[in-house]
Amino acid sequence: MSEEPQRVFEDVSVGDALADLVKGPLSPAHLMRWSSAIENWHRIHYDRPYAIEHDRLPDILVSGSWKQHVLLQLLSRWAGKGGWAWQVRLQFRAMNVPGEVLTAWGRVAGLQRAGAFGLADLEIGIRNEAGAESTPGSARVLLPVRGGPPVPRPFTPDVVPRALR
Amino acid sequence: MTAAETGRSLASYLGELKPLMGAGAPEVEATHPVEASEVRRFIQASMDDPARYCDEDGTLRFAPPAFPMHMFRRGLDEADPLEAMTDAGFDGLRRSFRPGLPAIDFPFSRLLNGGYAYSFFRLVRIGERVRRASSYRDIYHREGRSGGSLFLLIADAYATADGEPLLETVETVIMR
Protein backbone atom coordinates (compact mmCIF):
# COMPACT_ATOMS: atom_id res chain seq x y z
CA MET A 1 0.00 0.00 0.00
CA SER A 2 1.40 3.44 -0.84
CA GLU A 3 0.29 7.02 -0.54
CA GLU A 4 -1.28 8.60 -3.60
CA PRO A 5 0.33 11.80 -5.01
CA GLN A 6 -0.83 14.83 -3.04
CA ARG A 7 -4.28 15.79 -4.24
CA VAL A 8 -5.08 19.50 -4.55
CA PHE A 9 -8.50 21.08 -4.37
CA GLU A 10 -8.53 22.24 -7.99
CA ASP A 11 -8.13 18.68 -9.26
CA VAL A 12 -11.22 17.36 -7.48
CA SER A 13 -14.76 17.40 -8.91
CA VAL A 14 -18.15 16.67 -7.42
CA GLY A 15 -18.99 13.06 -8.20
CA ASP A 16 -15.39 11.85 -8.11
CA ALA A 17 -15.00 8.44 -6.52
CA LEU A 18 -12.28 7.76 -3.98
CA ALA A 19 -10.13 4.74 -4.72
CA ASP A 20 -11.78 1.76 -3.01
CA LEU A 21 -10.07 0.24 0.01
CA VAL A 22 -10.69 -3.51 0.05
CA LYS A 23 -10.23 -5.77 3.10
CA GLY A 24 -10.76 -9.47 3.24
CA PRO A 25 -12.05 -12.05 2.99
CA LEU A 26 -12.19 -11.65 6.75
CA SER A 27 -11.71 -14.69 8.95
CA PRO A 28 -12.47 -15.30 12.63
CA ALA A 29 -8.72 -14.80 13.18
CA HIS A 30 -8.96 -11.24 11.84
CA LEU A 31 -11.81 -10.54 14.26
CA MET A 32 -9.98 -12.13 17.16
CA ARG A 33 -6.84 -10.15 16.37
CA TRP A 34 -8.79 -6.89 16.49
CA SER A 35 -10.56 -7.74 19.76
CA SER A 36 -7.22 -8.62 21.30
CA ALA A 37 -5.48 -5.47 20.02
CA ILE A 38 -8.05 -3.18 21.62
CA GLU A 39 -8.93 -5.49 24.55
CA ASN A 40 -12.61 -5.63 23.63
CA TRP A 41 -14.07 -8.71 25.30
CA HIS A 42 -17.59 -8.44 23.88
CA ARG A 43 -18.34 -12.09 23.14
CA ILE A 44 -20.21 -11.45 19.91
CA HIS A 45 -16.88 -10.77 18.20
CA TYR A 46 -15.10 -14.07 18.98
CA ASP A 47 -17.41 -16.56 20.73
CA ARG A 48 -19.46 -18.24 18.02
CA PRO A 49 -21.74 -20.36 20.28
CA TYR A 50 -22.54 -17.26 22.34
CA ALA A 51 -23.20 -15.11 19.26
CA ILE A 52 -25.46 -17.66 17.59
CA GLU A 53 -27.17 -19.42 20.49
CA HIS A 54 -27.41 -16.64 23.05
CA ASP A 55 -27.65 -13.46 20.96
CA ARG A 56 -29.36 -15.12 17.95
CA LEU A 57 -26.87 -13.59 15.54
CA PRO A 58 -25.96 -15.19 12.21
CA ASP A 59 -22.30 -15.54 13.26
CA ILE A 60 -19.65 -13.65 15.19
CA LEU A 61 -19.64 -10.02 14.03
CA VAL A 62 -17.00 -7.79 12.52
CA SER A 63 -16.48 -5.07 15.12
CA GLY A 64 -17.87 -1.64 14.36
CA SER A 65 -14.72 -0.15 15.82
CA TRP A 66 -12.66 -2.03 13.21
CA LYS A 67 -14.89 -0.74 10.42
CA GLN A 68 -14.55 2.84 11.64
CA HIS A 69 -10.76 2.59 11.33
CA VAL A 70 -11.04 1.25 7.80
CA LEU A 71 -13.09 4.31 6.83
CA LEU A 72 -10.54 6.58 8.49
CA GLN A 73 -7.81 4.85 6.48
CA LEU A 74 -9.76 5.54 3.28
CA LEU A 75 -10.01 9.23 4.19
CA SER A 76 -6.41 9.64 5.36
CA ARG A 77 -5.15 8.09 2.14
CA TRP A 78 -7.31 10.40 0.01
CA ALA A 79 -6.38 13.53 2.01
CA GLY A 80 -2.66 12.76 1.74
CA LYS A 81 0.00 14.24 3.96
CA GLY A 82 -0.95 17.77 2.90
CA GLY A 83 -4.66 17.40 3.63
CA TRP A 84 -6.63 16.59 6.76
CA ALA A 85 -9.69 14.44 7.40
CA TRP A 86 -11.37 16.81 9.83
CA GLN A 87 -14.92 15.62 10.52
CA VAL A 88 -16.41 12.16 10.08
CA ARG A 89 -19.83 10.72 10.84
CA LEU A 90 -20.79 7.10 10.43
CA GLN A 91 -23.51 4.71 11.47
CA PHE A 92 -23.31 0.98 12.04
CA ARG A 93 -26.48 -0.02 10.23
CA ALA A 94 -25.88 -3.64 9.32
CA MET A 95 -23.84 -6.61 10.45
CA ASN A 96 -20.78 -8.02 8.72
CA VAL A 97 -19.55 -11.55 9.35
CA PRO A 98 -16.47 -13.68 8.62
CA GLY A 99 -16.09 -14.67 5.00
CA GLU A 100 -17.08 -11.29 3.66
CA VAL A 101 -14.87 -9.03 1.58
CA LEU A 102 -15.48 -5.46 2.66
CA THR A 103 -14.92 -2.44 0.46
CA ALA A 104 -14.64 1.06 1.91
CA TRP A 105 -15.82 3.57 -0.67
CA GLY A 106 -16.25 7.29 -0.97
CA ARG A 107 -17.63 9.90 -3.33
CA VAL A 108 -17.20 13.67 -3.48
CA ALA A 109 -20.59 15.24 -2.74
CA GLY A 110 -19.64 18.89 -2.45
CA LEU A 111 -16.74 21.29 -2.80
CA GLN A 112 -16.15 24.78 -1.53
CA ARG A 113 -13.25 27.07 -0.91
CA ALA A 114 -12.52 27.46 2.81
CA GLY A 115 -10.06 30.28 3.41
CA ALA A 116 -6.61 29.21 2.24
CA PHE A 117 -7.80 25.64 1.66
CA GLY A 118 -10.44 23.61 -0.08
CA LEU A 119 -13.20 21.79 1.75
CA ALA A 120 -14.56 18.54 0.32
CA ASP A 121 -17.78 16.99 1.59
CA LEU A 122 -17.76 13.24 1.04
CA GLU A 123 -20.23 10.39 1.20
CA ILE A 124 -18.59 7.26 2.56
CA GLY A 125 -19.49 3.73 3.47
CA ILE A 126 -18.57 0.05 3.56
CA ARG A 127 -20.15 -2.54 1.27
CA ASN A 128 -19.74 -6.28 1.12
CA GLU A 129 -19.32 -8.19 -2.11
CA ALA A 130 -23.10 -8.44 -2.46
CA GLY A 131 -23.29 -4.65 -2.45
CA ALA A 132 -25.00 -4.40 0.95
CA GLU A 133 -24.10 -1.19 2.75
CA SER A 134 -23.29 -1.55 6.44
CA THR A 135 -21.60 1.67 7.50
CA PRO A 136 -22.97 4.77 5.74
CA GLY A 137 -21.51 8.10 6.67
CA SER A 138 -20.13 11.43 5.63
CA ALA A 139 -16.88 13.31 6.01
CA ARG A 140 -15.35 16.74 5.58
CA VAL A 141 -11.77 16.78 4.33
CA LEU A 142 -9.52 19.84 3.98
CA LEU A 143 -7.24 19.84 0.94
CA PRO A 144 -4.44 22.21 -0.03
CA VAL A 145 -4.98 24.43 -3.05
CA ARG A 146 -2.52 24.42 -5.95
CA GLY A 147 0.60 26.30 -4.92
CA GLY A 148 -0.73 26.75 -1.39
CA PRO A 149 0.51 25.43 1.96
CA PRO A 150 -0.46 22.07 3.42
CA VAL A 151 -3.28 22.02 5.93
CA PRO A 152 -1.59 22.91 9.24
CA ARG A 153 -0.99 20.29 11.90
CA PRO A 154 -2.16 20.50 14.57
CA PHE A 155 -5.32 21.32 12.69
CA THR A 156 -7.41 24.07 14.23
CA PRO A 157 -10.93 24.77 12.97
CA ASP A 158 -10.00 28.48 13.04
CA VAL A 159 -8.48 28.05 9.57
CA VAL A 160 -12.00 27.35 8.25
CA PRO A 161 -14.28 30.38 7.91
CA ARG A 162 -16.84 30.41 10.70
CA ALA A 163 -19.77 30.00 8.31
CA LEU A 164 -18.38 26.63 7.16
CA ARG A 165 -17.61 25.09 10.54
CA MET B 1 -33.87 -9.31 34.36
CA THR B 2 -34.09 -7.49 31.03
CA ALA B 3 -36.08 -4.33 30.37
CA ALA B 4 -38.74 -6.38 28.58
CA GLU B 5 -39.06 -8.72 31.56
CA THR B 6 -39.58 -5.84 34.01
CA GLY B 7 -42.81 -4.89 32.28
CA ARG B 8 -41.82 -1.24 32.42
CA SER B 9 -42.09 0.96 29.38
CA LEU B 10 -39.00 2.46 27.77
CA ALA B 11 -40.62 5.85 28.29
CA SER B 12 -40.54 5.34 32.06
CA TYR B 13 -36.83 4.54 31.94
CA LEU B 14 -36.29 7.54 29.69
CA GLY B 15 -37.93 9.80 32.25
CA GLU B 16 -35.46 8.63 34.89
CA LEU B 17 -32.40 8.84 32.65
CA LYS B 18 -33.08 12.15 30.92
CA PRO B 19 -32.00 14.25 33.95
CA LEU B 20 -28.54 12.63 33.73
CA MET B 21 -27.90 14.22 30.35
CA GLY B 22 -25.21 16.86 30.53
CA ALA B 23 -23.52 15.11 33.44
CA GLY B 24 -19.76 14.96 33.08
CA ALA B 25 -17.00 12.81 34.52
CA PRO B 26 -13.72 14.02 35.98
CA GLU B 27 -10.99 13.98 33.34
CA VAL B 28 -9.09 10.69 33.36
CA GLU B 29 -5.64 9.83 32.03
CA ALA B 30 -4.95 6.63 30.14
CA THR B 31 -3.19 3.96 32.15
CA HIS B 32 0.02 4.26 30.13
CA PRO B 33 1.62 6.48 27.46
CA VAL B 34 1.24 5.70 23.76
CA GLU B 35 3.42 2.61 23.30
CA ALA B 36 5.06 1.76 19.99
CA SER B 37 4.30 -1.95 20.16
CA GLU B 38 0.68 -1.31 21.10
CA VAL B 39 0.37 0.99 18.07
CA ARG B 40 2.08 -1.64 15.89
CA ARG B 41 -0.48 -4.25 16.93
CA PHE B 42 -3.28 -1.77 16.32
CA ILE B 43 -2.04 -0.91 12.83
CA GLN B 44 -1.64 -4.57 11.96
CA ALA B 45 -5.04 -5.56 13.34
CA SER B 46 -6.81 -2.74 11.49
CA MET B 47 -4.79 -3.65 8.37
CA ASP B 48 -3.56 -0.09 8.01
CA ASP B 49 -0.56 1.27 6.10
CA PRO B 50 2.24 1.73 8.66
CA ALA B 51 4.13 4.17 6.41
CA ARG B 52 1.48 6.73 7.20
CA TYR B 53 2.65 6.87 10.81
CA CYS B 54 6.41 6.54 10.35
CA ASP B 55 9.10 9.10 9.70
CA GLU B 56 11.38 8.89 6.67
CA ASP B 57 13.70 6.31 8.25
CA GLY B 58 10.75 4.01 8.97
CA THR B 59 10.54 4.64 12.71
CA LEU B 60 7.02 4.63 14.07
CA ARG B 61 6.28 8.13 15.38
CA PHE B 62 2.49 8.49 15.43
CA ALA B 63 -0.66 6.46 16.05
CA PRO B 64 -3.72 6.34 13.77
CA PRO B 65 -6.20 9.20 14.22
CA ALA B 66 -8.74 7.43 16.45
CA PHE B 67 -6.20 5.36 18.41
CA PRO B 68 -6.68 7.42 21.62
CA MET B 69 -10.22 6.06 21.87
CA HIS B 70 -8.76 2.65 22.69
CA MET B 71 -6.12 3.74 25.19
CA PHE B 72 -8.24 3.55 28.31
CA ARG B 73 -7.37 0.00 29.31
CA ARG B 74 -7.79 -1.91 32.52
CA GLY B 75 -5.31 -0.81 35.16
CA LEU B 76 -3.19 -3.32 37.06
CA ASP B 77 -5.31 -2.74 40.17
CA GLU B 78 -8.67 -3.27 38.43
CA ALA B 79 -10.74 -6.45 38.56
CA ASP B 80 -10.49 -8.95 35.71
CA PRO B 81 -13.68 -8.72 33.61
CA LEU B 82 -13.09 -12.23 32.29
CA GLU B 83 -13.81 -13.70 35.72
CA ALA B 84 -17.48 -13.27 34.84
CA MET B 85 -17.08 -15.50 31.76
CA THR B 86 -18.10 -18.49 33.87
CA ASP B 87 -21.61 -17.04 33.52
CA ALA B 88 -22.75 -18.41 30.16
CA GLY B 89 -24.97 -15.37 29.64
CA PHE B 90 -22.32 -12.76 30.36
CA ASP B 91 -21.70 -10.72 27.22
CA GLY B 92 -18.18 -9.57 28.14
CA LEU B 93 -19.09 -5.91 28.57
CA ARG B 94 -18.72 -3.63 31.52
CA ARG B 95 -21.92 -1.85 32.57
CA SER B 96 -20.29 1.49 33.27
CA PHE B 97 -19.73 3.35 30.03
CA ARG B 98 -17.08 5.74 31.33
CA PRO B 99 -15.48 5.90 34.77
CA GLY B 100 -17.02 8.74 36.74
CA LEU B 101 -20.20 9.12 34.70
CA PRO B 102 -23.43 8.33 36.55
CA ALA B 103 -24.58 4.75 36.09
CA ILE B 104 -27.28 4.16 33.48
CA ASP B 105 -29.83 2.10 35.37
CA PHE B 106 -31.38 0.31 32.42
CA PRO B 107 -31.40 -3.52 32.29
CA PHE B 108 -30.48 -3.90 28.64
CA SER B 109 -30.14 -7.36 27.22
CA ARG B 110 -28.20 -6.22 24.18
CA LEU B 111 -25.83 -3.35 23.60
CA LEU B 112 -25.08 -2.14 20.10
CA ASN B 113 -22.61 0.38 18.78
CA GLY B 114 -24.73 2.79 16.72
CA GLY B 115 -21.94 4.91 15.30
CA TYR B 116 -19.71 7.89 15.84
CA ALA B 117 -19.19 11.51 14.95
CA TYR B 118 -15.61 12.74 15.14
CA SER B 119 -13.56 15.89 14.83
CA PHE B 120 -9.83 15.33 14.44
CA PHE B 121 -7.11 17.81 15.36
CA ARG B 122 -3.83 15.93 15.27
CA LEU B 123 -2.24 12.49 15.55
CA VAL B 124 -0.95 11.44 18.94
CA ARG B 125 2.79 10.76 19.13
CA ILE B 126 4.51 7.71 20.55
CA GLY B 127 5.30 8.42 24.19
CA GLU B 128 2.59 11.01 24.79
CA ARG B 129 0.04 10.65 27.55
CA VAL B 130 -3.66 11.01 26.72
CA ARG B 131 -6.53 12.35 28.79
CA ARG B 132 -10.24 12.01 28.22
CA ALA B 133 -13.14 14.18 29.39
CA SER B 134 -16.55 12.54 29.03
CA SER B 135 -20.16 13.59 29.34
CA TYR B 136 -23.62 12.37 28.47
CA ARG B 137 -24.91 14.35 25.50
CA ASP B 138 -28.45 13.02 25.02
CA ILE B 139 -30.74 10.02 25.35
CA TYR B 140 -33.82 9.24 23.32
CA HIS B 141 -36.17 6.41 22.47
CA ARG B 142 -36.90 4.91 19.04
CA GLU B 143 -39.16 2.11 17.90
CA GLY B 144 -37.83 -0.19 15.20
CA ARG B 145 -38.74 -3.41 13.48
CA SER B 146 -37.27 -5.41 16.33
CA GLY B 147 -38.82 -3.35 19.12
CA GLY B 148 -37.91 -0.30 21.14
CA SER B 149 -34.42 0.90 21.93
CA LEU B 150 -32.78 3.64 23.92
CA PHE B 151 -30.12 5.68 22.12
CA LEU B 152 -27.50 7.16 24.43
CA LEU B 153 -25.02 9.75 23.11
CA ILE B 154 -21.68 9.99 24.95
CA ALA B 155 -19.32 12.86 24.16
CA ASP B 156 -15.56 12.42 24.70
CA ALA B 157 -12.77 14.95 24.25
CA TYR B 158 -9.25 13.54 24.00
CA ALA B 159 -6.18 15.68 24.62
CA THR B 160 -2.55 15.26 25.53
CA ALA B 161 -1.45 15.68 29.12
CA ASP B 162 -0.35 19.19 28.08
CA GLY B 163 -3.89 19.97 26.98
CA GLU B 164 -3.38 19.83 23.20
CA PRO B 165 -6.62 18.64 21.58
CA LEU B 166 -6.37 15.34 19.66
CA LEU B 167 -9.95 14.50 18.75
CA GLU B 168 -13.54 14.80 19.90
CA THR B 169 -16.12 12.08 19.48
CA VAL B 170 -19.80 11.49 20.05
CA GLU B 171 -20.64 7.80 20.36
CA THR B 172 -24.15 6.47 19.89
CA VAL B 173 -24.85 3.51 22.17
CA ILE B 174 -28.03 1.53 21.45
CA MET B 175 -29.56 -0.35 24.39
CA ARG B 176 -32.30 -2.94 24.01
Coordinates of C-alpha atoms in Angstrom, one line a residue:
Chain A
M1 CA 0.0 0.0 0.0
S2 CA 1.4 3.4 -0.8
E3 CA 0.3 7.0 -0.5
E4 CA -1.3 8.6 -3.6
P5 CA 0.3 11.8 -5.0
Q6 CA -0.8 14.8 -3.0
R7 CA -4.3 15.8 -4.2
V8 CA -5.1 19.5 -4.5
F9 CA -8.5 21.1 -4.4
E10 CA -8.5 22.2 -8.0
D11 CA -8.1 18.7 -9.3
V12 CA -11.2 17.4 -7.5
S13 CA -14.8 17.4 -8.9
V14 CA -18.2 16.7 -7.4
G15 CA -19.0 13.1 -8.2
D16 CA -15.4 11.9 -8.1
A17 CA -15.0 8.4 -6.5
L18 CA -12.3 7.8 -4.0
A19 CA -10.1 4.7 -4.7
D20 CA -11.8 1.8 -3.0
L21 CA -10.1 0.2 0.0
V22 CA -10.7 -3.5 0.1
K23 CA -10.2 -5.8 3.1
G24 CA -10.8 -9.5 3.2
P25 CA -12.1 -12.0 3.0
L26 CA -12.2 -11.6 6.8
S27 CA -11.7 -14.7 8.9
P28 CA -12.5 -15.3 12.6
A29 CA -8.7 -14.8 13.2
H30 CA -9.0 -11.2 11.8
L31 CA -11.8 -10.5 14.3
M32 CA -10.0 -12.1 17.2
R33 CA -6.8 -10.2 16.4
W34 CA -8.8 -6.9 16.5
S35 CA -10.6 -7.7 19.8
S36 CA -7.2 -8.6 21.3
A37 CA -5.5 -5.5 20.0
I38 CA -8.0 -3.2 21.6
E39 CA -8.9 -5.5 24.5
N40 CA -12.6 -5.6 23.6
W41 CA -14.1 -8.7 25.3
H42 CA -17.6 -8.4 23.9
R43 CA -18.3 -12.1 23.1
I44 CA -20.2 -11.5 19.9
H45 CA -16.9 -10.8 18.2
Y46 CA -15.1 -14.1 19.0
D47 CA -17.4 -16.6 20.7
R48 CA -19.5 -18.2 18.0
P49 CA -21.7 -20.4 20.3
Y50 CA -22.5 -17.3 22.3
A51 CA -23.2 -15.1 19.3
I52 CA -25.5 -17.7 17.6
E53 CA -27.2 -19.4 20.5
H54 CA -27.4 -16.6 23.0
D55 CA -27.6 -13.5 21.0
R56 CA -29.4 -15.1 17.9
L57 CA -26.9 -13.6 15.5
P58 CA -26.0 -15.2 12.2
D59 CA -22.3 -15.5 13.3
I60 CA -19.7 -13.6 15.2
L61 CA -19.6 -10.0 14.0
V62 CA -17.0 -7.8 12.5
S63 CA -16.5 -5.1 15.1
G64 CA -17.9 -1.6 14.4
S65 CA -14.7 -0.1 15.8
W66 CA -12.7 -2.0 13.2
K67 CA -14.9 -0.7 10.4
Q68 CA -14.5 2.8 11.6
H69 CA -10.8 2.6 11.3
V70 CA -11.0 1.3 7.8
L71 CA -13.1 4.3 6.8
L72 CA -10.5 6.6 8.5
Q73 CA -7.8 4.9 6.5
L74 CA -9.8 5.5 3.3
L75 CA -10.0 9.2 4.2
S76 CA -6.4 9.6 5.4
R77 CA -5.1 8.1 2.1
W78 CA -7.3 10.4 0.0
A79 CA -6.4 13.5 2.0
G80 CA -2.7 12.8 1.7
K81 CA 0.0 14.2 4.0
G82 CA -0.9 17.8 2.9
G83 CA -4.7 17.4 3.6
W84 CA -6.6 16.6 6.8
A85 CA -9.7 14.4 7.4
W86 CA -11.4 16.8 9.8
Q87 CA -14.9 15.6 10.5
V88 CA -16.4 12.2 10.1
R89 CA -19.8 10.7 10.8
L90 CA -20.8 7.1 10.4
Q91 CA -23.5 4.7 11.5
F92 CA -23.3 1.0 12.0
R93 CA -26.5 0.0 10.2
A94 CA -25.9 -3.6 9.3
M95 CA -23.8 -6.6 10.5
N96 CA -20.8 -8.0 8.7
V97 CA -19.5 -11.6 9.3
P98 CA -16.5 -13.7 8.6
G99 CA -16.1 -14.7 5.0
E100 CA -17.1 -11.3 3.7
V101 CA -14.9 -9.0 1.6
L102 CA -15.5 -5.5 2.7
T103 CA -14.9 -2.4 0.5
A104 CA -14.6 1.1 1.9
W105 CA -15.8 3.6 -0.7
G106 CA -16.3 7.3 -1.0
R107 CA -17.6 9.9 -3.3
V108 CA -17.2 13.7 -3.5
A109 CA -20.6 15.2 -2.7
G110 CA -19.6 18.9 -2.5
L111 CA -16.7 21.3 -2.8
Q112 CA -16.2 24.8 -1.5
R113 CA -13.2 27.1 -0.9
A114 CA -12.5 27.5 2.8
G115 CA -10.1 30.3 3.4
A116 CA -6.6 29.2 2.2
F117 CA -7.8 25.6 1.7
G118 CA -10.4 23.6 -0.1
L119 CA -13.2 21.8 1.8
A120 CA -14.6 18.5 0.3
D121 CA -17.8 17.0 1.6
L122 CA -17.8 13.2 1.0
E123 CA -20.2 10.4 1.2
I124 CA -18.6 7.3 2.6
G125 CA -19.5 3.7 3.5
I126 CA -18.6 0.0 3.6
R127 CA -20.2 -2.5 1.3
N128 CA -19.7 -6.3 1.1
E129 CA -19.3 -8.2 -2.1
A130 CA -23.1 -8.4 -2.5
G131 CA -23.3 -4.6 -2.5
A132 CA -25.0 -4.4 0.9
E133 CA -24.1 -1.2 2.7
S134 CA -23.3 -1.6 6.4
T135 CA -21.6 1.7 7.5
P136 CA -23.0 4.8 5.7
G137 CA -21.5 8.1 6.7
S138 CA -20.1 11.4 5.6
A139 CA -16.9 13.3 6.0
R140 CA -15.3 16.7 5.6
V141 CA -11.8 16.8 4.3
L142 CA -9.5 19.8 4.0
L143 CA -7.2 19.8 0.9
P144 CA -4.4 22.2 0.0
V145 CA -5.0 24.4 -3.1
R146 CA -2.5 24.4 -5.9
G147 CA 0.6 26.3 -4.9
G148 CA -0.7 26.7 -1.4
P149 CA 0.5 25.4 2.0
P150 CA -0.5 22.1 3.4
V151 CA -3.3 22.0 5.9
P152 CA -1.6 22.9 9.2
R153 CA -1.0 20.3 11.9
P154 CA -2.2 20.5 14.6
F155 CA -5.3 21.3 12.7
T156 CA -7.4 24.1 14.2
P157 CA -10.9 24.8 13.0
D158 CA -10.0 28.5 13.0
V159 CA -8.5 28.0 9.6
V160 CA -12.0 27.4 8.2
P161 CA -14.3 30.4 7.9
R162 CA -16.8 30.4 10.7
A163 CA -19.8 30.0 8.3
L164 CA -18.4 26.6 7.2
R165 CA -17.6 25.1 10.5
Chain B
M1 CA -33.9 -9.3 34.4
T2 CA -34.1 -7.5 31.0
A3 CA -36.1 -4.3 30.4
A4 CA -38.7 -6.4 28.6
E5 CA -39.1 -8.7 31.6
T6 CA -39.6 -5.8 34.0
G7 CA -42.8 -4.9 32.3
R8 CA -41.8 -1.2 32.4
S9 CA -42.1 1.0 29.4
L10 CA -39.0 2.5 27.8
A11 CA -40.6 5.9 28.3
S12 CA -40.5 5.3 32.1
Y13 CA -36.8 4.5 31.9
L14 CA -36.3 7.5 29.7
G15 CA -37.9 9.8 32.2
E16 CA -35.5 8.6 34.9
L17 CA -32.4 8.8 32.7
K18 CA -33.1 12.1 30.9
P19 CA -32.0 14.2 33.9
L20 CA -28.5 12.6 33.7
M21 CA -27.9 14.2 30.3
G22 CA -25.2 16.9 30.5
A23 CA -23.5 15.1 33.4
G24 CA -19.8 15.0 33.1
A25 CA -17.0 12.8 34.5
P26 CA -13.7 14.0 36.0
E27 CA -11.0 14.0 33.3
V28 CA -9.1 10.7 33.4
E29 CA -5.6 9.8 32.0
A30 CA -4.9 6.6 30.1
T31 CA -3.2 4.0 32.1
H32 CA 0.0 4.3 30.1
P33 CA 1.6 6.5 27.5
V34 CA 1.2 5.7 23.8
E35 CA 3.4 2.6 23.3
A36 CA 5.1 1.8 20.0
S37 CA 4.3 -2.0 20.2
E38 CA 0.7 -1.3 21.1
V39 CA 0.4 1.0 18.1
R40 CA 2.1 -1.6 15.9
R41 CA -0.5 -4.3 16.9
F42 CA -3.3 -1.8 16.3
I43 CA -2.0 -0.9 12.8
Q44 CA -1.6 -4.6 12.0
A45 CA -5.0 -5.6 13.3
S46 CA -6.8 -2.7 11.5
M47 CA -4.8 -3.6 8.4
D48 CA -3.6 -0.1 8.0
D49 CA -0.6 1.3 6.1
P50 CA 2.2 1.7 8.7
A51 CA 4.1 4.2 6.4
R52 CA 1.5 6.7 7.2
Y53 CA 2.7 6.9 10.8
C54 CA 6.4 6.5 10.4
D55 CA 9.1 9.1 9.7
E56 CA 11.4 8.9 6.7
D57 CA 13.7 6.3 8.2
G58 CA 10.8 4.0 9.0
T59 CA 10.5 4.6 12.7
L60 CA 7.0 4.6 14.1
R61 CA 6.3 8.1 15.4
F62 CA 2.5 8.5 15.4
A63 CA -0.7 6.5 16.1
P64 CA -3.7 6.3 13.8
P65 CA -6.2 9.2 14.2
A66 CA -8.7 7.4 16.5
F67 CA -6.2 5.4 18.4
P68 CA -6.7 7.4 21.6
M69 CA -10.2 6.1 21.9
H70 CA -8.8 2.7 22.7
M71 CA -6.1 3.7 25.2
F72 CA -8.2 3.6 28.3
R73 CA -7.4 0.0 29.3
R74 CA -7.8 -1.9 32.5
G75 CA -5.3 -0.8 35.2
L76 CA -3.2 -3.3 37.1
D77 CA -5.3 -2.7 40.2
E78 CA -8.7 -3.3 38.4
A79 CA -10.7 -6.4 38.6
D80 CA -10.5 -9.0 35.7
P81 CA -13.7 -8.7 33.6
L82 CA -13.1 -12.2 32.3
E83 CA -13.8 -13.7 35.7
A84 CA -17.5 -13.3 34.8
M85 CA -17.1 -15.5 31.8
T86 CA -18.1 -18.5 33.9
D87 CA -21.6 -17.0 33.5
A88 CA -22.7 -18.4 30.2
G89 CA -25.0 -15.4 29.6
F90 CA -22.3 -12.8 30.4
D91 CA -21.7 -10.7 27.2
G92 CA -18.2 -9.6 28.1
L93 CA -19.1 -5.9 28.6
R94 CA -18.7 -3.6 31.5
R95 CA -21.9 -1.9 32.6
S96 CA -20.3 1.5 33.3
F97 CA -19.7 3.3 30.0
R98 CA -17.1 5.7 31.3
P99 CA -15.5 5.9 34.8
G100 CA -17.0 8.7 36.7
L101 CA -20.2 9.1 34.7
P102 CA -23.4 8.3 36.5
A103 CA -24.6 4.7 36.1
I104 CA -27.3 4.2 33.5
D105 CA -29.8 2.1 35.4
F106 CA -31.4 0.3 32.4
P107 CA -31.4 -3.5 32.3
F108 CA -30.5 -3.9 28.6
S109 CA -30.1 -7.4 27.2
R110 CA -28.2 -6.2 24.2
L111 CA -25.8 -3.4 23.6
L112 CA -25.1 -2.1 20.1
N113 CA -22.6 0.4 18.8
G114 CA -24.7 2.8 16.7
G115 CA -21.9 4.9 15.3
Y116 CA -19.7 7.9 15.8
A117 CA -19.2 11.5 15.0
Y118 CA -15.6 12.7 15.1
S119 CA -13.6 15.9 14.8
F120 CA -9.8 15.3 14.4
F121 CA -7.1 17.8 15.4
R122 CA -3.8 15.9 15.3
L123 CA -2.2 12.5 15.6
V124 CA -1.0 11.4 18.9
R125 CA 2.8 10.8 19.1
I126 CA 4.5 7.7 20.6
G127 CA 5.3 8.4 24.2
E128 CA 2.6 11.0 24.8
R129 CA 0.0 10.6 27.5
V130 CA -3.7 11.0 26.7
R131 CA -6.5 12.3 28.8
R132 CA -10.2 12.0 28.2
A133 CA -13.1 14.2 29.4
S134 CA -16.6 12.5 29.0
S135 CA -20.2 13.6 29.3
Y136 CA -23.6 12.4 28.5
R137 CA -24.9 14.3 25.5
D138 CA -28.5 13.0 25.0
I139 CA -30.7 10.0 25.4
Y140 CA -33.8 9.2 23.3
H141 CA -36.2 6.4 22.5
R142 CA -36.9 4.9 19.0
E143 CA -39.2 2.1 17.9
G144 CA -37.8 -0.2 15.2
R145 CA -38.7 -3.4 13.5
S146 CA -37.3 -5.4 16.3
G147 CA -38.8 -3.4 19.1
G148 CA -37.9 -0.3 21.1
S149 CA -34.4 0.9 21.9
L150 CA -32.8 3.6 23.9
F151 CA -30.1 5.7 22.1
L152 CA -27.5 7.2 24.4
L153 CA -25.0 9.8 23.1
I154 CA -21.7 10.0 25.0
A155 CA -19.3 12.9 24.2
D156 CA -15.6 12.4 24.7
A157 CA -12.8 15.0 24.2
Y158 CA -9.2 13.5 24.0
A159 CA -6.2 15.7 24.6
T160 CA -2.5 15.3 25.5
A161 CA -1.4 15.7 29.1
D162 CA -0.4 19.2 28.1
G163 CA -3.9 20.0 27.0
E164 CA -3.4 19.8 23.2
P165 CA -6.6 18.6 21.6
L166 CA -6.4 15.3 19.7
L167 CA -9.9 14.5 18.7
E168 CA -13.5 14.8 19.9
T169 CA -16.1 12.1 19.5
V170 CA -19.8 11.5 20.0
E171 CA -20.6 7.8 20.4
T172 CA -24.2 6.5 19.9
V173 CA -24.8 3.5 22.2
I174 CA -28.0 1.5 21.4
M175 CA -29.6 -0.4 24.4
R176 CA -32.3 -2.9 24.0

